[in-house]
CSV table of C-alpha atoms in Angstrom, one decimal:
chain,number,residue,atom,x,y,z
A,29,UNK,CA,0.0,0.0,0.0
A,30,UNK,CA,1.5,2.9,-0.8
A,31,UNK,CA,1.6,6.0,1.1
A,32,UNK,CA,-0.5,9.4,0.0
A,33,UNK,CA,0.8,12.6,1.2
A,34,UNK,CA,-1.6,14.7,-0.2
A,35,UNK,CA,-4.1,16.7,2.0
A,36,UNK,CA,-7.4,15.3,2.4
A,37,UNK,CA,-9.8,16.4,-0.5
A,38,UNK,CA,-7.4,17.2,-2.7
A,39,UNK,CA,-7.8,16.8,-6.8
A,40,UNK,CA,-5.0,15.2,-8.3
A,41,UNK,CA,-3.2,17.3,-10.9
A,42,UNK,CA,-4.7,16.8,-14.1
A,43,UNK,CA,-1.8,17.0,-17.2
A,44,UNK,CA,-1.6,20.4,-18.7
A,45,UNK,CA,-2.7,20.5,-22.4
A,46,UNK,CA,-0.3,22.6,-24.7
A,47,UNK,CA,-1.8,24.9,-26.9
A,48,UNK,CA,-2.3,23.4,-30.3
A,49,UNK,CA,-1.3,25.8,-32.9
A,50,UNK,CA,-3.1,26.3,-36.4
A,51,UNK,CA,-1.1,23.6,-38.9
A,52,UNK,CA,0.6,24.9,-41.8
A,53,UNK,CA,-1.2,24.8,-44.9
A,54,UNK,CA,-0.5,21.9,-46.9
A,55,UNK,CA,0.1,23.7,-50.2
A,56,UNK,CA,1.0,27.5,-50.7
A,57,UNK,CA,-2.0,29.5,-49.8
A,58,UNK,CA,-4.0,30.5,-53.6
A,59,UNK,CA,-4.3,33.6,-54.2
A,60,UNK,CA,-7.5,35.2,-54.9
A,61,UNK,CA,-9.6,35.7,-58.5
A,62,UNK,CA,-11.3,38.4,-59.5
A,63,UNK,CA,-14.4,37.4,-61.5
A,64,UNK,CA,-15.8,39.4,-65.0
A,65,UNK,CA,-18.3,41.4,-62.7
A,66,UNK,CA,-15.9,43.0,-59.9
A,67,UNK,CA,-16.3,40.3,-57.5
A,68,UNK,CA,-12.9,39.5,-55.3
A,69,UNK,CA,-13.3,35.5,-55.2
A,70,UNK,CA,-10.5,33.9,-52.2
A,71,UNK,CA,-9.8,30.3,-52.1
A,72,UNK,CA,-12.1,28.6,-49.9
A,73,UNK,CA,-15.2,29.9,-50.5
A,74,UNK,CA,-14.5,33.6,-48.9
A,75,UNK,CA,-15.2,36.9,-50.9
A,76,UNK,CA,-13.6,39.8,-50.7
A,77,UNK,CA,-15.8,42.5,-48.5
A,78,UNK,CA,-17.8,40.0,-46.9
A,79,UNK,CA,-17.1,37.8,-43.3
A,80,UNK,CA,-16.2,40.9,-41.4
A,81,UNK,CA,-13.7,42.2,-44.1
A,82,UNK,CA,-12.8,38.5,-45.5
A,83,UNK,CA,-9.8,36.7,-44.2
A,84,UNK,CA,-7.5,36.3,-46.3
A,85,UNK,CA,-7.1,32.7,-46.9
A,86,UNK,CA,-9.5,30.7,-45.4
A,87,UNK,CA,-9.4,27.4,-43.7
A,88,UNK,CA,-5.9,28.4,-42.6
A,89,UNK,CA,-5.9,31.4,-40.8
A,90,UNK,CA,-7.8,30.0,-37.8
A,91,UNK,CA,-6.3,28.3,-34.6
A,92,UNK,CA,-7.3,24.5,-35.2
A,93,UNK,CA,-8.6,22.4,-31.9
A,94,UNK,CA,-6.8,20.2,-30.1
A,95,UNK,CA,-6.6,16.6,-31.9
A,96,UNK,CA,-9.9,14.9,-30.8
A,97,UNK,CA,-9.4,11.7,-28.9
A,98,UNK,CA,-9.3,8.1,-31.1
A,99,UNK,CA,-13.0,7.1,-32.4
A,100,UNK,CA,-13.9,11.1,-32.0
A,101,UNK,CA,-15.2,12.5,-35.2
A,102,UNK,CA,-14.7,16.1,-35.9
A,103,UNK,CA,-17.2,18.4,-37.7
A,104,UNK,CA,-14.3,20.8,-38.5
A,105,UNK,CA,-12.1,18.5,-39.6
A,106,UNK,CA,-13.8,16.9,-42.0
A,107,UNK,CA,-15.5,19.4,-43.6
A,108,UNK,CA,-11.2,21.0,-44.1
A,109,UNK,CA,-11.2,18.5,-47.3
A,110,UNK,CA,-14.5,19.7,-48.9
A,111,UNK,CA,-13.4,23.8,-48.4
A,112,UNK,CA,-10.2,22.8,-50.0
A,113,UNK,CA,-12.0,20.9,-52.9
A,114,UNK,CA,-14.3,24.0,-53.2
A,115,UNK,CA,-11.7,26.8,-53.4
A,116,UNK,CA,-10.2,24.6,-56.2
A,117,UNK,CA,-13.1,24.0,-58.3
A,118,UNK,CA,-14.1,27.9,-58.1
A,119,UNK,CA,-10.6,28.9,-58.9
A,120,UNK,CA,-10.9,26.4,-61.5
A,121,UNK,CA,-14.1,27.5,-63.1
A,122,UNK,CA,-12.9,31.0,-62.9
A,123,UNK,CA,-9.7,30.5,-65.2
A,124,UNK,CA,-11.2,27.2,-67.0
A,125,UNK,CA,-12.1,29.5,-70.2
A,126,UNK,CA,-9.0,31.3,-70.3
A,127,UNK,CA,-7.2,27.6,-70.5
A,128,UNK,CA,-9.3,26.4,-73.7
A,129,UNK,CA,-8.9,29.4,-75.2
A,130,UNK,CA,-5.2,29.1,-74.4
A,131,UNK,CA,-5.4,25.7,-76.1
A,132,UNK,CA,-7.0,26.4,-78.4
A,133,UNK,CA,-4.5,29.2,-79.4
A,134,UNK,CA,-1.4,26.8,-79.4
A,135,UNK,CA,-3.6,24.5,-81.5
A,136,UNK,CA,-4.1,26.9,-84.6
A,137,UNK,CA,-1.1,28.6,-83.6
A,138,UNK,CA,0.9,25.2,-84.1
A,139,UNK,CA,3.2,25.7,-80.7
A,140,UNK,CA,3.1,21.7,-80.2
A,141,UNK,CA,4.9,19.1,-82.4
A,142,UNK,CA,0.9,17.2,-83.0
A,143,UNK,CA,-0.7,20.1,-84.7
A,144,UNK,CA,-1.9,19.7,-88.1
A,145,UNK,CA,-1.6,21.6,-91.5
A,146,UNK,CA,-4.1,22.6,-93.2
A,147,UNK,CA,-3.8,20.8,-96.8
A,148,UNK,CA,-5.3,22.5,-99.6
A,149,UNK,CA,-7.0,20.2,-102.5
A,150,UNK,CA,-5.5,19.4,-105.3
A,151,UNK,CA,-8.1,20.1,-107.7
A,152,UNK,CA,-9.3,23.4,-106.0
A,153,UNK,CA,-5.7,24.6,-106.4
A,154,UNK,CA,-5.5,23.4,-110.1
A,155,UNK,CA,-9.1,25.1,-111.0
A,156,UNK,CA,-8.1,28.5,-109.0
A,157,UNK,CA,-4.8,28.6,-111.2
A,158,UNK,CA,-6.2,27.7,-114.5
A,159,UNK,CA,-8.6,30.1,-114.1
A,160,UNK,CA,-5.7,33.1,-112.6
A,161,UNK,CA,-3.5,31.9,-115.8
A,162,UNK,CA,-6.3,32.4,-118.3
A,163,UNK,CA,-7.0,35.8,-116.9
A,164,UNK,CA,-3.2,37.1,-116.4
A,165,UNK,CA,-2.5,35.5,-120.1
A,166,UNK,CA,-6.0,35.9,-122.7
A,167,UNK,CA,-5.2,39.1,-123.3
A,168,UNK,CA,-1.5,38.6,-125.1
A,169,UNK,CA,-3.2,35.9,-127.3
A,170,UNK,CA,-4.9,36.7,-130.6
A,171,UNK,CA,-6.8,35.0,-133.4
A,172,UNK,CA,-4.8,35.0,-137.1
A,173,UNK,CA,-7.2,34.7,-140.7
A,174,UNK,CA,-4.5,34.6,-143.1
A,175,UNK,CA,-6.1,34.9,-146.6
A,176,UNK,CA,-4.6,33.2,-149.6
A,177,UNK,CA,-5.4,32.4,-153.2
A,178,UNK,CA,-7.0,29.2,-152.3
A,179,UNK,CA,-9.2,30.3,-148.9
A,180,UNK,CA,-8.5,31.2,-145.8
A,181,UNK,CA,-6.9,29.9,-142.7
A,182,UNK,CA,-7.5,30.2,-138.8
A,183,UNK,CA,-4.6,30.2,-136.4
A,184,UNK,CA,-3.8,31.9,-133.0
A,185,UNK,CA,-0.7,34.0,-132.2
A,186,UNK,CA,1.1,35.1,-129.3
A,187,UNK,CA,2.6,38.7,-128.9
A,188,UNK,CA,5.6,39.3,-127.4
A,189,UNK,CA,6.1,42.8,-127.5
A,190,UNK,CA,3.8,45.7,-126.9
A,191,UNK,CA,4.1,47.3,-130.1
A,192,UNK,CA,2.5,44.4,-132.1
A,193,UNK,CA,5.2,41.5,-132.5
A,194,UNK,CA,3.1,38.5,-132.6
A,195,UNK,CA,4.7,34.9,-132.9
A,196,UNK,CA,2.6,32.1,-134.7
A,197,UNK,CA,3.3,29.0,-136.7
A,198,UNK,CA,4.6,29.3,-140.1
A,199,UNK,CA,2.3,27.2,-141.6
A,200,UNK,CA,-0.5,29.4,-140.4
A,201,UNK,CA,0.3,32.1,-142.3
A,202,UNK,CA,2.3,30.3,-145.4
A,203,UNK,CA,1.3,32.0,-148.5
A,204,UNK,CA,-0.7,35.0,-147.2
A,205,UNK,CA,-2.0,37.6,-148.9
A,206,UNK,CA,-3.8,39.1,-146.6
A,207,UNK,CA,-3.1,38.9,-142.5
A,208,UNK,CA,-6.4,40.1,-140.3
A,209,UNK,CA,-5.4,39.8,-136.4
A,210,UNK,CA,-8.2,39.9,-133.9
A,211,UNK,CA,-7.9,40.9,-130.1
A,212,UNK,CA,-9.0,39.0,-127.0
A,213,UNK,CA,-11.5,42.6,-126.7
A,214,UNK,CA,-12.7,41.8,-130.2
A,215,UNK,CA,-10.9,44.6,-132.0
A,216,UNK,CA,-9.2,43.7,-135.3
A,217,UNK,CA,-6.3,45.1,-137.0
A,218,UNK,CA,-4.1,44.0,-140.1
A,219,UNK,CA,-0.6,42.4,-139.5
A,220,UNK,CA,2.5,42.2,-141.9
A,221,UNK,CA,4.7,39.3,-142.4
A,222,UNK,CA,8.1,40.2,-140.9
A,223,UNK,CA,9.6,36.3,-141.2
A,224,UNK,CA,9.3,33.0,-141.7
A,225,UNK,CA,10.9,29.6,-140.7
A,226,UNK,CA,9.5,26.8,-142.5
A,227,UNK,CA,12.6,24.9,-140.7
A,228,UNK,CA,11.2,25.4,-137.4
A,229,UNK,CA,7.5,26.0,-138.3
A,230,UNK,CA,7.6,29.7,-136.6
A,231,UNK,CA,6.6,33.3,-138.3
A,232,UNK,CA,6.9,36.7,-136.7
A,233,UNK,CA,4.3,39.0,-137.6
A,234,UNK,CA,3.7,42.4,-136.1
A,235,UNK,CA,0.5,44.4,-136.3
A,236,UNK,CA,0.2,47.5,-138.2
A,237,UNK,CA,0.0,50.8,-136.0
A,238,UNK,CA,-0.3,49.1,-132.3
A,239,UNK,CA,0.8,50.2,-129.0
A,240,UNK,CA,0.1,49.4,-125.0
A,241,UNK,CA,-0.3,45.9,-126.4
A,242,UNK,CA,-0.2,43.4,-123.3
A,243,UNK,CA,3.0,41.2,-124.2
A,244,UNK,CA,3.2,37.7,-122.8
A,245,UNK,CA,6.0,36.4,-120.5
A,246,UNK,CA,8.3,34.1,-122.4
A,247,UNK,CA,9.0,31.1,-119.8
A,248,UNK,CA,12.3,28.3,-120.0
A,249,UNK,CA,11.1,25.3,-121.7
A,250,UNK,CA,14.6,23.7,-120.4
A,251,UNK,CA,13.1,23.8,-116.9
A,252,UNK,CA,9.6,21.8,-117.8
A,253,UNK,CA,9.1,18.1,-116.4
A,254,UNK,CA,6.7,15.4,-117.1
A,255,UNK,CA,3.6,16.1,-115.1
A,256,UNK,CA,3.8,19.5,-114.8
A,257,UNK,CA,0.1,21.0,-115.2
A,258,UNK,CA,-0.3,23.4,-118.4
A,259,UNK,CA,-2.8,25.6,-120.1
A,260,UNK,CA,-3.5,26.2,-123.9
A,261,UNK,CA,-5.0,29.2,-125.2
A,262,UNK,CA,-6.2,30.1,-128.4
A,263,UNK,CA,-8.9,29.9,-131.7
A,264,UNK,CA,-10.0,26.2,-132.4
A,265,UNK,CA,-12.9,26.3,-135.0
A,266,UNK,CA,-12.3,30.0,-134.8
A,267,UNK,CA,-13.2,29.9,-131.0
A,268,UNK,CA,-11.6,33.2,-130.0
A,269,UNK,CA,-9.7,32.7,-126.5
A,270,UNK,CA,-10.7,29.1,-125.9
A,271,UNK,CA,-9.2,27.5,-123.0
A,272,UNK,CA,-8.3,24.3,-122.0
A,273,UNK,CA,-5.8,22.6,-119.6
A,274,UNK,CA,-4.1,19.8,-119.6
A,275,UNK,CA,-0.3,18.1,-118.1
A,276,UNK,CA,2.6,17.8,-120.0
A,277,UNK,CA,2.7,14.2,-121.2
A,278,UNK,CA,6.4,14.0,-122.7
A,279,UNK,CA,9.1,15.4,-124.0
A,280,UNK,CA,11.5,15.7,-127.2
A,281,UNK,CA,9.1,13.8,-129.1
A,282,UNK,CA,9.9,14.2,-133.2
A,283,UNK,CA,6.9,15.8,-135.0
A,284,UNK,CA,7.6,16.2,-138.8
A,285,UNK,CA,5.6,19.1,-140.3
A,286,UNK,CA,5.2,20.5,-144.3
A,287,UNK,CA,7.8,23.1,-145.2
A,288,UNK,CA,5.2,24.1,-148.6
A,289,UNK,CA,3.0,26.7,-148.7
A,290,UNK,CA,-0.8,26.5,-148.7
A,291,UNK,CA,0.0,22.7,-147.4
A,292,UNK,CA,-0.3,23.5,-143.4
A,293,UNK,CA,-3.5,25.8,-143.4
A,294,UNK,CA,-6.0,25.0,-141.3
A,295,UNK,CA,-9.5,25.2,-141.7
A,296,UNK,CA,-9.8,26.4,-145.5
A,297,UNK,CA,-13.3,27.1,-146.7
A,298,UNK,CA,-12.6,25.1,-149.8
A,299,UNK,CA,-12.0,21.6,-147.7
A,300,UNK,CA,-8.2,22.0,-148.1
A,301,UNK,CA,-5.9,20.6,-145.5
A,302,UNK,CA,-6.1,20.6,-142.0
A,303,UNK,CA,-3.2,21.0,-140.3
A,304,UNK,CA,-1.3,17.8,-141.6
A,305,UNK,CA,1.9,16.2,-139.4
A,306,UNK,CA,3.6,13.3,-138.9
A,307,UNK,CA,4.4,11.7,-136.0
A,308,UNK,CA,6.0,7.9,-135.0
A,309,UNK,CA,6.1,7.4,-139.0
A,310,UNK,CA,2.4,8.1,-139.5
A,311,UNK,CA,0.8,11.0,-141.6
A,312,UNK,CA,-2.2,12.6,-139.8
A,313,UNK,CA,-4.5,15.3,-141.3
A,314,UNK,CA,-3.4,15.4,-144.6
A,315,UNK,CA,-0.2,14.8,-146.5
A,316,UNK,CA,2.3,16.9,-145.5
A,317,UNK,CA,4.1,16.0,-148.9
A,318,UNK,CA,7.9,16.1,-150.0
A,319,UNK,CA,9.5,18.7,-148.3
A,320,UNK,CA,8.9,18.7,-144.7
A,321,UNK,CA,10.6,19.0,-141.4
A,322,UNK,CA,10.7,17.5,-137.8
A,323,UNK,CA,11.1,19.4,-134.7
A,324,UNK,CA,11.4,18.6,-130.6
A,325,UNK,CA,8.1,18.8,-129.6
A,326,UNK,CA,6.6,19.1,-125.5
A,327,UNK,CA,3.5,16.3,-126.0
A,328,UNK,CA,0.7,17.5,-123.6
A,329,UNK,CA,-2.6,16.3,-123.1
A,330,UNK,CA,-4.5,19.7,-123.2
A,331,UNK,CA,-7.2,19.6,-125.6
A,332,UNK,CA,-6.3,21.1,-128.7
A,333,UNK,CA,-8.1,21.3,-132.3
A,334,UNK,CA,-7.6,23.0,-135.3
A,335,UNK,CA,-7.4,26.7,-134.9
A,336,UNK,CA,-5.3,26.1,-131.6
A,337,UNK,CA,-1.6,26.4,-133.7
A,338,UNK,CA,0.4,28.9,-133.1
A,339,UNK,CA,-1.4,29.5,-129.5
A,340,UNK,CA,0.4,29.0,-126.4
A,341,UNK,CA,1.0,26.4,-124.4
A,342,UNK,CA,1.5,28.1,-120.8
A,343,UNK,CA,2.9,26.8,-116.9
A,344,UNK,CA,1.1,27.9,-114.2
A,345,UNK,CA,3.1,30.6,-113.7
A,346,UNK,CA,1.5,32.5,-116.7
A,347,UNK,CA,4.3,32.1,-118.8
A,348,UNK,CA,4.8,30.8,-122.1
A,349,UNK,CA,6.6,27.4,-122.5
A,350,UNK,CA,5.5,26.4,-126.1
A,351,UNK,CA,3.5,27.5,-128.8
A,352,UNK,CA,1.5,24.6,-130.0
A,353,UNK,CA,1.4,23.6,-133.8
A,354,UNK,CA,-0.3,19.8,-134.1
A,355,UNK,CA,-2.5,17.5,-132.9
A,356,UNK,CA,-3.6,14.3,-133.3
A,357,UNK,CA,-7.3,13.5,-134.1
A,358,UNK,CA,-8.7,10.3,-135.1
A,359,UNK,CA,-10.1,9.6,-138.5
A,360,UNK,CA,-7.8,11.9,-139.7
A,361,UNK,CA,-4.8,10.3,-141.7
A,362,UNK,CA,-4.1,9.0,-144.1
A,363,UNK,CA,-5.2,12.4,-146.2
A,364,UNK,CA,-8.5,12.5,-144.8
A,365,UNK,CA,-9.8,16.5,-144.4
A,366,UNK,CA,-11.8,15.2,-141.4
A,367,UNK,CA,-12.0,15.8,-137.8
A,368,UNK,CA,-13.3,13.4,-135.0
A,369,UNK,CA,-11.8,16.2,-132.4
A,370,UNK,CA,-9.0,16.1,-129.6
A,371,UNK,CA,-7.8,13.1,-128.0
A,372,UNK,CA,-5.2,14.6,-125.6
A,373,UNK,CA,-2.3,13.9,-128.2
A,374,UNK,CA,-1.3,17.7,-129.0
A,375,UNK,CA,2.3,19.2,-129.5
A,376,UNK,CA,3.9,22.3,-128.9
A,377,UNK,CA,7.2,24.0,-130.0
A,378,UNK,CA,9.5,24.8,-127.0
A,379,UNK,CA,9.6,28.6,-126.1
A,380,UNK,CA,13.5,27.8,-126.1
A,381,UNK,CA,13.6,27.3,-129.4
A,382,UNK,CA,11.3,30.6,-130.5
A,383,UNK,CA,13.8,32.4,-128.1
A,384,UNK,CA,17.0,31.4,-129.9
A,385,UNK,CA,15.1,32.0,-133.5
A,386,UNK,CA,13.5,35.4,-132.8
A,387,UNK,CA,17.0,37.5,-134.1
A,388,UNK,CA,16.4,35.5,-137.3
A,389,UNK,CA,12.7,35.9,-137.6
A,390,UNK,CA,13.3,39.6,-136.9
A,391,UNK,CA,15.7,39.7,-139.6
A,392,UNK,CA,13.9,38.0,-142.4
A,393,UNK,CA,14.2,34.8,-141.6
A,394,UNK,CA,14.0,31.9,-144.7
A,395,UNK,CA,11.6,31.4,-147.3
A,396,UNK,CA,10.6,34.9,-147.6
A,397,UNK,CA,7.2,36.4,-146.3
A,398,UNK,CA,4.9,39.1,-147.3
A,399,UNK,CA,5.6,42.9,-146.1
């Protein structure tokens, strides 16, 4: 038994409790967001100018209760989670917009390694240029009537400079008496013959009187590929400004053509010839006869019929890489005058080759011409 030295009726000491101080927060306090209408928002559900001035970050600021005893359950302490959750979620939902919008500036703006660009179509783009080509270029090509003895032939031209040089194919124009030029605005005007290569199948012509005349570009022919997309312009059936479009379908092939006058008009009222070549050791549209000659020709498969020679064959740049002077049609060899139309089997003289004869043409060139 032990002794107990206290006085009678005295309590026995209880243990003193320490104060409990208010815990750290577990993360840095947030700091408060100010909504579109004014209103001060703090983490935690507080506001600013309301609970007696607001406190600043509530659910901390407070001194929290001694730790309850084991199988106690405190209000306070678990309702600390749910003011935490809530000052999240309104923080949250108050910058939640700004973040899509954010993403959904990087996305357009193509900050992240994923994004996507935008492809255009193939066919859209092809349309949209054919159509900006035959705009920038219709108004440099013309329609040619070159009268002779035996009718009249229909041809297209190209000018190259703005005081009436126009470029064609020698077999439009072979034997003219007469030279009529008409305008992509339907004005007519009369053209000399300045010269003639019946080796190459080119004529220079220049029309009487004319300034401010839209020249075309000259392009490279050197620099053309298979597959490139082109456009032809010019009179088929005495079509004025017709436009079709086409690829280029090969290169270098050899196209033989007539070197005689009156054999290489096309479209004579009197059922003459139409436009006769020779190509792969066949005669097409006509005989071409004795004296001929063969060229390097760009193939492409832009539609071309008679009335097209001596139009241009352009790259989508809007320059001129050939000027086209046959065409295959079926049901035309073998001397037949008839036509059964274009079957994507046209051929065009390289610009390259008008470039490097154009001193010559200038000059006189061979086999004479009117002037």
């Amino acid at each position: 038994m032990t002794d107990d030295t206290r006085p009678y009726g005295a309590q026995e000491p209880q243990p003193q409790q320490p104060y409990a101080h208010p815990q750290p927060p577990a993360y840095p306090p947030q700091q408060p967001v100010t909504t579109a209408s004014g209103v001060t928002v703090w983490p935690g559900g507080g506001a600013g100018g309301g609970h007696g001035g607001g406190t600043p970050y509530a659910g901390f600021a407070e001194p929290q209760p001694p730790a309850p005893a084991p199988g106690h359950r405190s209000g306070h302490r678990a309702r600390k989670p749910g003011v935490l959750l809530a000052a999240v979620a309104i923080v949250a939902a108050l910058v939640g917009g700004g973040s899509a919008a954010l993403v959904g500036e990087l996305t357009n703006r193509g900050g992240g390694t994923s994004h996507s660009t935008p492809v255009q179509n193939a066919s859209s783009k092809s349309a949209g240029g054919v159509a900006a080509v035959a705009k920038a270029v219709s108004p440099s090509i013309v329609e040619i009537k070159a009268s002779t003895t035996s009718g009249q032939s229909t041809g297209s031209g190209v000018v190259i400079t703005s005081d009436g040089e126009i470029i064609t194919n020698n077999h439009v124009i072979a034997g003219a008496d007469t030279v009529q030029v008409a305008f992509s605005d339907g004005s007519k005007k009369t053209a000399k013959v300045v010269g003639t290569d019946p080796g190459k199948d080119l004529a220079l012509i220049k029309v009487q009187g004319a300034s401010g005349l839209k020249a075309a570009a000259l392009g490279s022919s050197g620099s053309v590929k298979v597959g490139d997309e082109v456009v032809a312009i010019g009179s088929p059936e005495g079509l004025t400004g017709t436009v079709t479009s086409g690829i280029v379908s090969a290169l270098d092939r050899d196209v033989t053509v007539s070197k005689e006058e009156g054999r290489g008009g096309q479209q004579r009222e009197r059922g003459g010839p139409q436009w006769p070549f020779e190509f792969g050791g066949n005669q097409y549209n006509g005989d071409t006869g004795s004296s001929r000659t063969t060229y390097k020709a760009i193939q492409t498969d832009a539609s071309l019929n008679p009335g097209n020679s001596g139009g241009a064959l352009i790259n989508m740049n809007g320059e001129i890489i050939g000027i086209n002077s046959a065409m295959y049609a079926p049901g035309s060899g073998g001397g037949s005058g008839d036509s059964a139309g274009s079957v994507g089997l046209g051929f065009a003289i390289p610009v390259d080759t008008v470039k490097a004869d154009l001193a010559k043409l200038r000059a006189g060139g061979t086999g004479g011409g009117n002037s």
